[in-house]
PDB file of C-alpha atoms in Angstrom:
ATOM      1  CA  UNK A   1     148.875-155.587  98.069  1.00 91.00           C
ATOM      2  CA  UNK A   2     148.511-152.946 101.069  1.00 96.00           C
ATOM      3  CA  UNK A   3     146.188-154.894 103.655  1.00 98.00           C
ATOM      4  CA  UNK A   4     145.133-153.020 107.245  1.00 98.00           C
ATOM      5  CA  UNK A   5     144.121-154.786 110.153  1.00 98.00           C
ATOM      6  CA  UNK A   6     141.079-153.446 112.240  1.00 98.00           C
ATOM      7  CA  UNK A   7     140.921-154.697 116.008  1.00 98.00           C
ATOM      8  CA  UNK A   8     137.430-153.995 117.693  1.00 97.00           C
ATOM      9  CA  UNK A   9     138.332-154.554 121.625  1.00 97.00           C
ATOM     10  CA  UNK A  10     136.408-154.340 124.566  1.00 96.00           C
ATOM     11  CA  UNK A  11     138.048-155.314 128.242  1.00 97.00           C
ATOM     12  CA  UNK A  12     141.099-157.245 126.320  1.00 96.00           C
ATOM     13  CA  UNK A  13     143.699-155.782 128.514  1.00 97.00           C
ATOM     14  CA  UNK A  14     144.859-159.318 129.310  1.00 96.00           C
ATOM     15  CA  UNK A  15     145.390-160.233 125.332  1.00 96.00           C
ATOM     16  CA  UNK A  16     146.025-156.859 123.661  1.00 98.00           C
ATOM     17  CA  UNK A  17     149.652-156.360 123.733  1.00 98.00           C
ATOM     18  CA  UNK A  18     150.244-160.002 121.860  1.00 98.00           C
ATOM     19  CA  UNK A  19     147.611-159.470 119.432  1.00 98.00           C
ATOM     20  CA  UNK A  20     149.203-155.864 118.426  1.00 98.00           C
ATOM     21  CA  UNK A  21     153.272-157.171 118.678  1.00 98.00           C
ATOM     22  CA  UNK A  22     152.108-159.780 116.411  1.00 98.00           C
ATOM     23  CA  UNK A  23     151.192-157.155 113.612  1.00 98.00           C
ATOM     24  CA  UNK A  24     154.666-155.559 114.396  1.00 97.00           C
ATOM     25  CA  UNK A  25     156.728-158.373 113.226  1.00 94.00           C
ATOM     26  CA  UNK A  26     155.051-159.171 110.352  1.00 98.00           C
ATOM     27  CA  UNK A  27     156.876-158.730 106.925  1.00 97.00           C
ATOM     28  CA  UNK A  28     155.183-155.033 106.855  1.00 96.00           C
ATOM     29  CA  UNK A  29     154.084-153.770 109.123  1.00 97.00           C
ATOM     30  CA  UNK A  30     150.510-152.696 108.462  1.00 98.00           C
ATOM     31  CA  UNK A  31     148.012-149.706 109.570  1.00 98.00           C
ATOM     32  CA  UNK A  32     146.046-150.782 112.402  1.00 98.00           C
ATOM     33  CA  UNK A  33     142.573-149.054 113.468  1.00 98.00           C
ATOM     34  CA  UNK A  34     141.536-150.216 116.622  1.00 98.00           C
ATOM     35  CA  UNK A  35     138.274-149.847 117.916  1.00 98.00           C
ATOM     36  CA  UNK A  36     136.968-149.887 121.359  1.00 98.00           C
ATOM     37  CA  UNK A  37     133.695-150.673 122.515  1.00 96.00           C
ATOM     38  CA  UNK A  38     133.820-148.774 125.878  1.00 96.00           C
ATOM     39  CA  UNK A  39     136.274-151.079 127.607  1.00 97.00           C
ATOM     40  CA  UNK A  40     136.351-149.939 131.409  1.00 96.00           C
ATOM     41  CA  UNK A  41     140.452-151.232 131.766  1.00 97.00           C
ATOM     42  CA  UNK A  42     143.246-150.674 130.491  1.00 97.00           C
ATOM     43  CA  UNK A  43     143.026-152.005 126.688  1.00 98.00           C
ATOM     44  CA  UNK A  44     143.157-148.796 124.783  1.00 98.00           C
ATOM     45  CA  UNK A  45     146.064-147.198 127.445  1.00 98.00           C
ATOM     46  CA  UNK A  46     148.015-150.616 126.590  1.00 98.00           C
ATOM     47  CA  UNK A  47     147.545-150.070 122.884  1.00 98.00           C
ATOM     48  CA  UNK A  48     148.270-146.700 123.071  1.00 98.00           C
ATOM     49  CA  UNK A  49     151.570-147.245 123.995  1.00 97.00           C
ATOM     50  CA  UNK A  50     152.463-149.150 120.975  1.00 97.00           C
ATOM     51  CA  UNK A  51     151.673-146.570 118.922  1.00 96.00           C
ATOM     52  CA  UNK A  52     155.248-145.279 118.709  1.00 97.00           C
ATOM     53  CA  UNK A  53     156.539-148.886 117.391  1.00 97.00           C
ATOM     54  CA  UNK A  54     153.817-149.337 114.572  1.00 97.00           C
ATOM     55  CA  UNK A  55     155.228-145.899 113.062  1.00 96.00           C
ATOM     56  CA  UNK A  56     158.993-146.948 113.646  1.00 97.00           C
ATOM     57  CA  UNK A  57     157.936-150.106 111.479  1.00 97.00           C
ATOM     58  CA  UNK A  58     156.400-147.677 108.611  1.00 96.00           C
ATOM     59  CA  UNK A  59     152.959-148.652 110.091  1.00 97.00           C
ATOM     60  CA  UNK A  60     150.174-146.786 111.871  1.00 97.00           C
ATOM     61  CA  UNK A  61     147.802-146.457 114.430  1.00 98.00           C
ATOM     62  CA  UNK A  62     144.456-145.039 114.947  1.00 97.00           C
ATOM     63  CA  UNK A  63     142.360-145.521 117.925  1.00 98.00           C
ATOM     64  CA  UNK A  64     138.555-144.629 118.297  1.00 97.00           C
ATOM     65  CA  UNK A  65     136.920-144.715 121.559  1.00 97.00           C
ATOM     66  CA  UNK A  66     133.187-145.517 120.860  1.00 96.00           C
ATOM     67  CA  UNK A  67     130.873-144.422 124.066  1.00 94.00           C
ATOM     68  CA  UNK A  68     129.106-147.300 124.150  1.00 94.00           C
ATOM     69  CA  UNK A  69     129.632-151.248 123.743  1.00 93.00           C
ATOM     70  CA  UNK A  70     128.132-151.660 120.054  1.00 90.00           C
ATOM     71  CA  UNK A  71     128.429-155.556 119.367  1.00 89.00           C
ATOM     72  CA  UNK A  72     131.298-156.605 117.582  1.00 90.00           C
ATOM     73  CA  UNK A  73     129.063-156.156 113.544  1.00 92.00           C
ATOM     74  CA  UNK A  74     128.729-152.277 114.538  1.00 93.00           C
ATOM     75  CA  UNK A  75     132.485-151.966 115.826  1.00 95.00           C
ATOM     76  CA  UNK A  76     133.945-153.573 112.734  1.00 95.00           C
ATOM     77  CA  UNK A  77     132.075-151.864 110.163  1.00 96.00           C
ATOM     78  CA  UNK A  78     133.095-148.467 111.959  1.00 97.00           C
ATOM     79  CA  UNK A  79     136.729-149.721 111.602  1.00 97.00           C
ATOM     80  CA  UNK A  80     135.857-150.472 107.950  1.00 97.00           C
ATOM     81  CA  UNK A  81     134.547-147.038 107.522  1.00 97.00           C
ATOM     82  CA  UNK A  82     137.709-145.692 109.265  1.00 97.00           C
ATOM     83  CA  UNK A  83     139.923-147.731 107.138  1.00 98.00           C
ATOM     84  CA  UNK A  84     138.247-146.122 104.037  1.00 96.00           C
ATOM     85  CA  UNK A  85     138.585-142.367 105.459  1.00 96.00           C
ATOM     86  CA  UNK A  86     142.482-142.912 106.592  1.00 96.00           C
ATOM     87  CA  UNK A  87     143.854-145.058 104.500  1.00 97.00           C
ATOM     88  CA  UNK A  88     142.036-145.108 100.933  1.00 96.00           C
ATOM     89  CA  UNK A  89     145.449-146.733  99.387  1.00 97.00           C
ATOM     90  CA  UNK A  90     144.412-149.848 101.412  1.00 98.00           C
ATOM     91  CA  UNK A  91     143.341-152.852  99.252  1.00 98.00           C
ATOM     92  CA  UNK A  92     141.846-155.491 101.642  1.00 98.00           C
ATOM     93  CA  UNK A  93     141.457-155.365 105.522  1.00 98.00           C
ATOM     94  CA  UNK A  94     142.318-157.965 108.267  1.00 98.00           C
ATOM     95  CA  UNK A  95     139.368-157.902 110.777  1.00 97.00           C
ATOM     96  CA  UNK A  96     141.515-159.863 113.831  1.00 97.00           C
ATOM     97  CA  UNK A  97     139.940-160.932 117.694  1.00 96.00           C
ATOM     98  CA  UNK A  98     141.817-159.291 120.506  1.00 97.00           C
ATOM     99  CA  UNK A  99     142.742-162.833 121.506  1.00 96.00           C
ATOM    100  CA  UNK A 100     143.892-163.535 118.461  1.00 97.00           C
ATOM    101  CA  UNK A 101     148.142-163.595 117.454  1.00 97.00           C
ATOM    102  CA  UNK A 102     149.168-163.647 114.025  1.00 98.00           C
ATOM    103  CA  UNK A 103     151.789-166.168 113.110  1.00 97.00           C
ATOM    104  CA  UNK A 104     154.891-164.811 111.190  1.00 97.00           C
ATOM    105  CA  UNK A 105     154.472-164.375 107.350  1.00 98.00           C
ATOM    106  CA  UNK A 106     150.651-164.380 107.976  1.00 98.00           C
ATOM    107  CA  UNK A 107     150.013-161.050 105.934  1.00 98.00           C
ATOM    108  CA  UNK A 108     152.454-162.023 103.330  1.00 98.00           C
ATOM    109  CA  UNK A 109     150.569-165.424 102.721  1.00 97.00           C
ATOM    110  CA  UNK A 110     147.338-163.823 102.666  1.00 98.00           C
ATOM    111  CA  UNK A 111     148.438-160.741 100.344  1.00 98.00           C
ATOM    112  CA  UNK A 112     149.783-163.960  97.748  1.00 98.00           C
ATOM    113  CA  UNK A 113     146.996-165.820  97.822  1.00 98.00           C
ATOM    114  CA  UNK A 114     144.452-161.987  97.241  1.00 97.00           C
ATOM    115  CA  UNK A 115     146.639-161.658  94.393  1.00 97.00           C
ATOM    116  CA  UNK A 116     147.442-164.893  92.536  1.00 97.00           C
ATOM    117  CA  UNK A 117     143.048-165.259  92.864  1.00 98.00           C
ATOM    118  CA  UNK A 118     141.307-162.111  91.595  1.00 97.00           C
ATOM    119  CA  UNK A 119     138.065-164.200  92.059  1.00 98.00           C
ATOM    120  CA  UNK A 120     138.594-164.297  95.993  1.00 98.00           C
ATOM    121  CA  UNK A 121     136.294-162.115  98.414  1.00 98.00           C
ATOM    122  CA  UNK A 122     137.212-163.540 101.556  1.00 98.00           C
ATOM    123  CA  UNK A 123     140.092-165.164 103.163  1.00 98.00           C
ATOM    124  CA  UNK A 124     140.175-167.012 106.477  1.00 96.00           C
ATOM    125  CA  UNK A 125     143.154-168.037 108.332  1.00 94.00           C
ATOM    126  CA  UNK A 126     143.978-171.435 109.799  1.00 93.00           C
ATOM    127  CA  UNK A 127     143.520-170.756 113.446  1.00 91.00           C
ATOM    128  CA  UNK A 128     144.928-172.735 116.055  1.00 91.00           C
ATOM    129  CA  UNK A 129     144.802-173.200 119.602  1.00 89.00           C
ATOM    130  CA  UNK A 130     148.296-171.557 121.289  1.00 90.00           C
ATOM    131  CA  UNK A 131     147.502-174.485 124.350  1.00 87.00           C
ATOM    132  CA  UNK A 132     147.163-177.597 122.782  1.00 87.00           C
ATOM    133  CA  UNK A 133     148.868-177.201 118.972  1.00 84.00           C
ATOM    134  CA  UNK A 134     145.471-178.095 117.638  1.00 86.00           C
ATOM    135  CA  UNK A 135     143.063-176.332 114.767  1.00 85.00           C
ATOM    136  CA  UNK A 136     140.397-174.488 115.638  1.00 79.00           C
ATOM    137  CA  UNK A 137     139.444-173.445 112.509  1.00 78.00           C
ATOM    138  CA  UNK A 138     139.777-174.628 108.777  1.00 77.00           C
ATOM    139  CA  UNK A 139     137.221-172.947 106.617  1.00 73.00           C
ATOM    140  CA  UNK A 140     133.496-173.798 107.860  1.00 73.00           C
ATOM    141  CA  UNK A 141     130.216-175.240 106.179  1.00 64.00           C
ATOM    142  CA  UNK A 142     126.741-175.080 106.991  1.00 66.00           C
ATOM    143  CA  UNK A 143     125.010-178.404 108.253  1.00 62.00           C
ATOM    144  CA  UNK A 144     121.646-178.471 106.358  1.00 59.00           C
ATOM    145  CA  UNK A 145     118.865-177.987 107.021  1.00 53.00           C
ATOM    146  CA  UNK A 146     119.881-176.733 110.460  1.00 48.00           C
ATOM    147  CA  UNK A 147     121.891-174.397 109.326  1.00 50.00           C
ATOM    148  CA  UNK A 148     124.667-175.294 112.211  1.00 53.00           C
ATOM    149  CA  UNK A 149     128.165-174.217 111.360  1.00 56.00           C
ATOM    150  CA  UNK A 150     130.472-176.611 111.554  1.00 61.00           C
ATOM    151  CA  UNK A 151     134.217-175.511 112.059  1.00 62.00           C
ATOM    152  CA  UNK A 152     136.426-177.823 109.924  1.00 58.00           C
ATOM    153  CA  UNK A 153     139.814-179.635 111.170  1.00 53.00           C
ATOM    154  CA  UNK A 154     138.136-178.549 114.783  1.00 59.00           C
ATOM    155  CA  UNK A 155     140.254-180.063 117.717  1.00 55.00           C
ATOM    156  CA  UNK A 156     142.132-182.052 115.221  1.00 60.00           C
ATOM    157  CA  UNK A 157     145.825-182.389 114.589  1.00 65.00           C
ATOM    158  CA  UNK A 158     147.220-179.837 111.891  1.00 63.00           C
ATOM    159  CA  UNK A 159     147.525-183.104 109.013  1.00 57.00           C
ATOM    160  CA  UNK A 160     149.408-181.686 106.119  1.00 55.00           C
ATOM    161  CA  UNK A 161     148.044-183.497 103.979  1.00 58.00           C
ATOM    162  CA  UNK A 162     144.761-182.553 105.327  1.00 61.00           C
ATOM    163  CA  UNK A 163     144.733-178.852 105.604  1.00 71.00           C
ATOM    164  CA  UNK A 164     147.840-177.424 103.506  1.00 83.00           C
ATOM    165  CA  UNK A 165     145.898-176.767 100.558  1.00 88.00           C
ATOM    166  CA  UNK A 166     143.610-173.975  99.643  1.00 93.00           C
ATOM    167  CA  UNK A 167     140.002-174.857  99.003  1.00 92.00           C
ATOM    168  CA  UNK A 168     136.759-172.991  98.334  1.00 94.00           C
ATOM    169  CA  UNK A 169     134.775-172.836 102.095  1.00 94.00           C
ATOM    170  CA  UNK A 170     131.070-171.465 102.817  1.00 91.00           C
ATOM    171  CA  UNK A 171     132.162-169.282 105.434  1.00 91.00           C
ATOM    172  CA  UNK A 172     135.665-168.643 107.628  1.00 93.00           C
ATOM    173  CA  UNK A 173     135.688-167.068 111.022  1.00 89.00           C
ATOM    174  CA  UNK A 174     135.565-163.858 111.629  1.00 88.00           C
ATOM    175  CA  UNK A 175     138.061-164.027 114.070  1.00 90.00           C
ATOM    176  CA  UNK A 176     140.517-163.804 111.230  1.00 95.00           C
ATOM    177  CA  UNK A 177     138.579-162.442 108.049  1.00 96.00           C
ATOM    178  CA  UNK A 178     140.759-160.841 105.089  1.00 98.00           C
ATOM    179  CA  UNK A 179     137.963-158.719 103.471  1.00 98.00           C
ATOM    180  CA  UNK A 180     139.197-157.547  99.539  1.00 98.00           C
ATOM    181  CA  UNK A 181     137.738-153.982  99.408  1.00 98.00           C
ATOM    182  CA  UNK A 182     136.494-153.615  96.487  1.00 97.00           C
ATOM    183  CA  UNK A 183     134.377-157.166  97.087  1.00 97.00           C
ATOM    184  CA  UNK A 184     132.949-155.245 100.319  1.00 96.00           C
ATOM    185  CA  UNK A 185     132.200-152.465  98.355  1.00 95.00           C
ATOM    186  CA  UNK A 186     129.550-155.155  96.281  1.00 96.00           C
ATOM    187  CA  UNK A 187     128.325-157.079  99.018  1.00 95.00           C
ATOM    188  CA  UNK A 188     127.782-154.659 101.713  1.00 95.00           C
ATOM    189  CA  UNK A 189     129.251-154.001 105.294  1.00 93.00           C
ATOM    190  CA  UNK A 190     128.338-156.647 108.569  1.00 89.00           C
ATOM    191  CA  UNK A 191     124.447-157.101 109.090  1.00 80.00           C
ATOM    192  CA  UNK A 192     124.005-155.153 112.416  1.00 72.00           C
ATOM    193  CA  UNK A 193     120.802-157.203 113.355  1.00 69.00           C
ATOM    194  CA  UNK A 194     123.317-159.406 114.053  1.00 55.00           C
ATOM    195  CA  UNK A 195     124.917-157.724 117.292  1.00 56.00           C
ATOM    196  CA  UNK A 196     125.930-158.131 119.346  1.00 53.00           C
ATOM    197  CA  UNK A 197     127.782-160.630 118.046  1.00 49.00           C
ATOM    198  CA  UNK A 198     126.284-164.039 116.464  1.00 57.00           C
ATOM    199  CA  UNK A 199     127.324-165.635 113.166  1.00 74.00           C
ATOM    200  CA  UNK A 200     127.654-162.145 110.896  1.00 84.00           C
ATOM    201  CA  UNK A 201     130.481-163.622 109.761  1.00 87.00           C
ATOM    202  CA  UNK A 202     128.656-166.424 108.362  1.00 89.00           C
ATOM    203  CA  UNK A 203     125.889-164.257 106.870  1.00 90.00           C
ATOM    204  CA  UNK A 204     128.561-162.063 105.278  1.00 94.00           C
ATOM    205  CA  UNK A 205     130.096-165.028 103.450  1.00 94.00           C
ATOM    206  CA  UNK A 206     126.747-165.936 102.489  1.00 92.00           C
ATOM    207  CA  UNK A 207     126.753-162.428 100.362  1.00 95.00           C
ATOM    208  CA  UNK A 208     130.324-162.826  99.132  1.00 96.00           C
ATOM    209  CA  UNK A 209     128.895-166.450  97.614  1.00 95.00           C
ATOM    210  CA  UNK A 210     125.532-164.614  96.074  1.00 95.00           C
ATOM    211  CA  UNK A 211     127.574-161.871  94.474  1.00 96.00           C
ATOM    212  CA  UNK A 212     130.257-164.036  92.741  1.00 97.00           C
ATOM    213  CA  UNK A 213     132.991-163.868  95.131  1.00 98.00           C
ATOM    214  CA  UNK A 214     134.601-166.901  96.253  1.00 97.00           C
ATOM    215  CA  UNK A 215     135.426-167.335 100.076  1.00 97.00           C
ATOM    216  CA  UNK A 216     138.515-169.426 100.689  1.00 97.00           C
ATOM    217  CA  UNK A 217     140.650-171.021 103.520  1.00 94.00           C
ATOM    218  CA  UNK A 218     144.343-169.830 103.464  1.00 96.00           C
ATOM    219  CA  UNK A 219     146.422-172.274 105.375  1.00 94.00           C
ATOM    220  CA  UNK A 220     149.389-170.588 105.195  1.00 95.00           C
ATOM    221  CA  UNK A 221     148.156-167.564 106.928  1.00 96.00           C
ATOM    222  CA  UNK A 222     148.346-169.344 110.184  1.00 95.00           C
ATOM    223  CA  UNK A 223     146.642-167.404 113.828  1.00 96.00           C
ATOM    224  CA  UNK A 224     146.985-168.158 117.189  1.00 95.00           C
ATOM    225  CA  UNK A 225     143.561-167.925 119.012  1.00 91.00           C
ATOM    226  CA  UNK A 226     142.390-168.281 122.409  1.00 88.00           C
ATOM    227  CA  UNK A 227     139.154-169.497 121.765  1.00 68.00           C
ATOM    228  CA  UNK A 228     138.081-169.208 125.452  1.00 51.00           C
ATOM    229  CA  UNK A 229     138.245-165.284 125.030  1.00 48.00           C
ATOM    230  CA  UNK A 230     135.478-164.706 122.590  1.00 45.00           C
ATOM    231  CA  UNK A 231     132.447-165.838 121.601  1.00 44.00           C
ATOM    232  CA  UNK A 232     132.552-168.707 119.300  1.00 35.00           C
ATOM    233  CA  UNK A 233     130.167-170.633 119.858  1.00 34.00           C
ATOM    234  CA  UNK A 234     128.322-173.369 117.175  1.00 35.00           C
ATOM    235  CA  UNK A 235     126.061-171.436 114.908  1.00 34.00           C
ATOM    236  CA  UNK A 236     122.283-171.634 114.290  1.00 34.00           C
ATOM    237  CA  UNK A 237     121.756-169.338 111.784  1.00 35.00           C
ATOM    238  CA  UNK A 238     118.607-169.384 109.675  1.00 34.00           C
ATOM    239  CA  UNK A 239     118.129-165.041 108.988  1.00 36.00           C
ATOM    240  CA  UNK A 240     120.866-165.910 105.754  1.00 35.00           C
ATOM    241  CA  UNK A 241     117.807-166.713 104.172  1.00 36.00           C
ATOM    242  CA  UNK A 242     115.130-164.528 105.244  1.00 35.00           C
ATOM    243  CA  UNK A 243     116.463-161.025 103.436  1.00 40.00           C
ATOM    244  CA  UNK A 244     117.405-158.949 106.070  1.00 35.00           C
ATOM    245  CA  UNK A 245     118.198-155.710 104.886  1.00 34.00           C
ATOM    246  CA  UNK A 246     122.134-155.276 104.674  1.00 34.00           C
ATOM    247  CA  UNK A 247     123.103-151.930 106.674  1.00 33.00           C
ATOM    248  CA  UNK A 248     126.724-150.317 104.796  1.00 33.00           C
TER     249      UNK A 248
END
């Protein structure tokens, strides 16, 4: 199972080097695309230099320097797009936070679990907070008739008996979204009405679910995310359900 990672950054200097070394030590290394969404310090010179060690590892790096700040829906789907053009052998994409780390093994878990279920869309990590050892994020589900996301297992201890098993969510974080290909290719890219940058990860799962694809928490594929860093606020999402065209 060849998986890429796509990175959309803007002004991470502070958290890009750890988010990129993580991919480095993974089992494979993958092929990264970053994207950059007119940062105005150092991010892209930083990643730049680690160019050299994703290609020593049998990986790859491409960097695009948008002109403008997009929202993070337009920057992903461009690294989407990109990931199609460079790297067509690519079966499923990582879309990962600058502030986010990947835990050792974390590809490797989420490659199993994309193989062993043929049914599965989606993946989301487990992502916890590097500060205080607690979860973040479990899966999510929609609080009716709201529509407020709820983050499960948030602020909680990791219980493994709790969140060790792999379960069937309504949406994961987009923080740390495994995306099958050929499931995108059916549902459709990120909704850009939703830039620049509330709850398109939510209304993608939503599609996944309508099409037949299941969206499921992977606790094995475990990130460390500084939450503070990005945007992750509680959602109030109600455009799921009003047919917004899907732009892809």
């Amino acid at each position: 199972m060849k998986i890429s990672v796509v990175v959309v950054t803007w002004n991470g200097a502070r958290w890009i080097s750890a988010c990129l070394e993580s991919l480095l030590y993974q089992d494979t290394c993958p092929d990264l695309v970053l994207v950059d969404n007119a940062s105005d310090d150092a991010t892209v010179e930083i990643a730049e230099g680690l160019g050299h060690l994703f290609e020593q590892r049998g990986g790859s790096m491409v960097v695009s320097r948008l002109e403008e700040n997009t929202g993070f829906p337009a920057g992903a789907n461009f690294g989407l797009r990109k990931v199609r053009e460079d790297y067509p052998t690519s079966e499923a994409v990582l879309l990962l936070n600058q502030d986010a780390r990947l835990e050792p093994g974390c590809l490797t878990a989420f490659a199993e679990v994309l193989e062993s279920r043929p049914e599965a869309g989606c993946l989301g990590a487990q992502n916890i907070d590097p500060e205080t050892g607690l979860i973040q994020h479990a899966g999510g589900s929609l609080e009716r008739p709201r529509m407020v996301g709820l983050h499960h297992g948030h602020h909680q201890i990791d219980h493994a008996d709790v969140y060790d098993k792999i379960r069937e969510v309504e949406f994961v974080t987009g923080s740390s979204m495994l995306l099958r290909l050929a499931a995108l290719q059916d549902t459709g890219l990120f909704n850009e009405v939703c830039s620049p940058g509330y709850s398109e990860d939510v209304e993608l799962c939503e599609r996944f679910h309508r099409r037949g694809w299941k969206v499921l928490f992977t606790p094995a594929a475990r990130v460390q995310h500084h939450e503070s860093a990005s945007n992750e606020a509680g959602y109030a999402w109600y455009a799921i359900f009003l047919g917004y065209p899907v732009l892809g």
